[in-house]
XYZ file of C-alpha atoms in Angstrom:
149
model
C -1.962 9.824 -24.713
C -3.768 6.187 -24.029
C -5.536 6.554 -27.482
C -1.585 7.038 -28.981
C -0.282 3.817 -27.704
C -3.395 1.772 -28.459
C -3.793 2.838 -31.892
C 0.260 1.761 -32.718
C -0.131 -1.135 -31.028
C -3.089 -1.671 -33.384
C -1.049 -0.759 -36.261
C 1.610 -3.211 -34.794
C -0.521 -6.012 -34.942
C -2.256 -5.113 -38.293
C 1.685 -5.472 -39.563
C 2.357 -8.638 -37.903
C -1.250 -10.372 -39.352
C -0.406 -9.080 -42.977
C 3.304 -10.204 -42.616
C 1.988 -13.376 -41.647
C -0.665 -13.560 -44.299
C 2.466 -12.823 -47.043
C 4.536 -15.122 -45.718
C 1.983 -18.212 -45.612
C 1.043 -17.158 -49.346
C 4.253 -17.713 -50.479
C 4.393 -13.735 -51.401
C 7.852 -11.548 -51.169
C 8.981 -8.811 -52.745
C 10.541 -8.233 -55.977
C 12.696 -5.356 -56.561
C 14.271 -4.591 -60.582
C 17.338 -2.207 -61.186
C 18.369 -0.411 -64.197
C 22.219 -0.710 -65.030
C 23.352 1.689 -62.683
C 22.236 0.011 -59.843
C 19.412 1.997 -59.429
C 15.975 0.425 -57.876
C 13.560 1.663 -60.616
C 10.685 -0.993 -59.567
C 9.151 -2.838 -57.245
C 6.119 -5.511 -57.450
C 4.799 -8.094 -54.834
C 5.357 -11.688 -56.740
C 3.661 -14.900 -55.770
C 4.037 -18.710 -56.632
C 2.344 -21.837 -56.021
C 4.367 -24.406 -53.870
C 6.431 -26.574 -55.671
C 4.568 -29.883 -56.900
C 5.603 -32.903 -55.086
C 8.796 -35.071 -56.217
C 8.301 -36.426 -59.052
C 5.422 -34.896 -60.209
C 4.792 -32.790 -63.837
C 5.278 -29.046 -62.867
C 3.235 -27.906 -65.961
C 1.887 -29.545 -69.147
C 4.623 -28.035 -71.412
C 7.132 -26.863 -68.863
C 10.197 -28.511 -67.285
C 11.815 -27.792 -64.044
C 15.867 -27.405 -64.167
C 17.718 -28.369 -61.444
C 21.523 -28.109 -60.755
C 24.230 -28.558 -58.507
C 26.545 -25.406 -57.153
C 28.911 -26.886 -54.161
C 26.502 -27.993 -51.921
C 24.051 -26.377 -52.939
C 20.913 -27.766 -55.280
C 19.314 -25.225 -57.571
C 15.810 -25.648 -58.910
C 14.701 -23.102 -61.655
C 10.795 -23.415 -62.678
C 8.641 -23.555 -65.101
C 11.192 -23.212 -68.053
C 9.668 -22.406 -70.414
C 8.281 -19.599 -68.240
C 4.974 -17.528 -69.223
C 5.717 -14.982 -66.418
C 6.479 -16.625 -62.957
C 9.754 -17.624 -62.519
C 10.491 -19.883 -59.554
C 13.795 -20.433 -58.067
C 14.311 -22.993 -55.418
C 17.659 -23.070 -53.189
C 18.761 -25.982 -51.064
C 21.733 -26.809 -48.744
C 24.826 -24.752 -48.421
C 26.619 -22.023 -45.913
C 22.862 -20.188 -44.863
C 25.389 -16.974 -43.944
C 26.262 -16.694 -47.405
C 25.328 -13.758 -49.829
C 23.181 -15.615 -52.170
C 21.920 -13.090 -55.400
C 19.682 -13.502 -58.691
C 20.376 -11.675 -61.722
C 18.871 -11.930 -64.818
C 20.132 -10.546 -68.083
C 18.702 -10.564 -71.412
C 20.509 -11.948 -74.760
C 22.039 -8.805 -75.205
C 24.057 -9.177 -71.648
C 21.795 -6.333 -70.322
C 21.208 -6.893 -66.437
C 17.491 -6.382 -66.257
C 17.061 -7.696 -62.662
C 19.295 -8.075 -59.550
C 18.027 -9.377 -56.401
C 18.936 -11.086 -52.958
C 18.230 -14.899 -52.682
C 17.244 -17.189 -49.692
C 17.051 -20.557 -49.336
C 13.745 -21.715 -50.262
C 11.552 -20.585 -52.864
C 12.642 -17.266 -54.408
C 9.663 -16.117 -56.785
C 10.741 -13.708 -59.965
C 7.576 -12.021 -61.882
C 9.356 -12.080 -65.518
C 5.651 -10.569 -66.655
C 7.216 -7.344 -67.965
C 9.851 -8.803 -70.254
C 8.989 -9.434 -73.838
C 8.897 -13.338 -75.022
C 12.445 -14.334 -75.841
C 15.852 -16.155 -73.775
C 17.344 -14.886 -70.696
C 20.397 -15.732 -68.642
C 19.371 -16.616 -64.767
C 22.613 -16.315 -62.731
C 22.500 -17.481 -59.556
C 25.497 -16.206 -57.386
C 26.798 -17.598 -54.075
C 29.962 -15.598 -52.661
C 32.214 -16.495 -55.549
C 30.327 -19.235 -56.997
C 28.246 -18.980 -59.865
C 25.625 -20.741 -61.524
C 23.725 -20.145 -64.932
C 20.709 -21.432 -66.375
C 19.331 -20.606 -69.575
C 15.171 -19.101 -69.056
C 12.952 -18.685 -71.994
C 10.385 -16.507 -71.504
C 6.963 -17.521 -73.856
């Protein structure tokens, strides 16, 4: 019965180091759902921090950046090759904040909860063309136009 607890409480720990490990790395989870709502995917996404203020992001990239209430909204690099950042600052922290992306047909190809911070999107499986990026807060909304290269 000894050998029970100390093996979960090394499992315990082995799930706090690699939580920590994620979350240091700048690593969540991405999930993608087909138009029923359905969770059909889900991938592990990283991103680099963002560069400082005033900084290039890329060579041939630009960073968009909006306001929504109180709220600023970074998207990055657009043009995207695959990584999609999207950066949230300010605003009600208790509000139901969502990213959904839909392709130029007005398909919804991914729908996901947002916090503030950095929210990374892997855009790696969508073929090279424009996307809509709407960023929803309550009943606010927010679009940005993505191209994917």
């Amino acid at each position: 019965m000894n050998l029970k607890i100390k093996s979960q409480s090394l499992y315990l720990f082995i799930f706090q180091l690699l939580f920590f490990i994620a979350s240091v790395n700048s690593q969540t989870v991405s999930y993608t759902y087909d138009t029923a709502g359905n969770r059909i995917s889900r991938k592990i996404v990283s991103l680099p921090p963002p560069p400082p203020q005033g900084s290039k992001l890329y060579v041939d990239s630009t960073a968009i950046q909006d306001m929504m209430d109180e709220r600023t909204i970074t998207v990055y690099p657009n043009p995207t090759r695959g990584a999609l950042g999207v950066e949230i600052n300010g605003g009600d922290t208790k509000e139901d904040l969502r990213l959904i992306i839909y392709n130029g047909q007005g398909m919804q190809l991914y729908n996901s909860n947002a916090q503030p911070g950095i929210n990374p999107i892997d855009m790696m499986a969508y073929p090279k063309g424009w996307y809509i990026l709407r960023v929803q807060a309550g009943e606010n909304k927010k679009e940005f136009k993505v191209i994917k290269e």
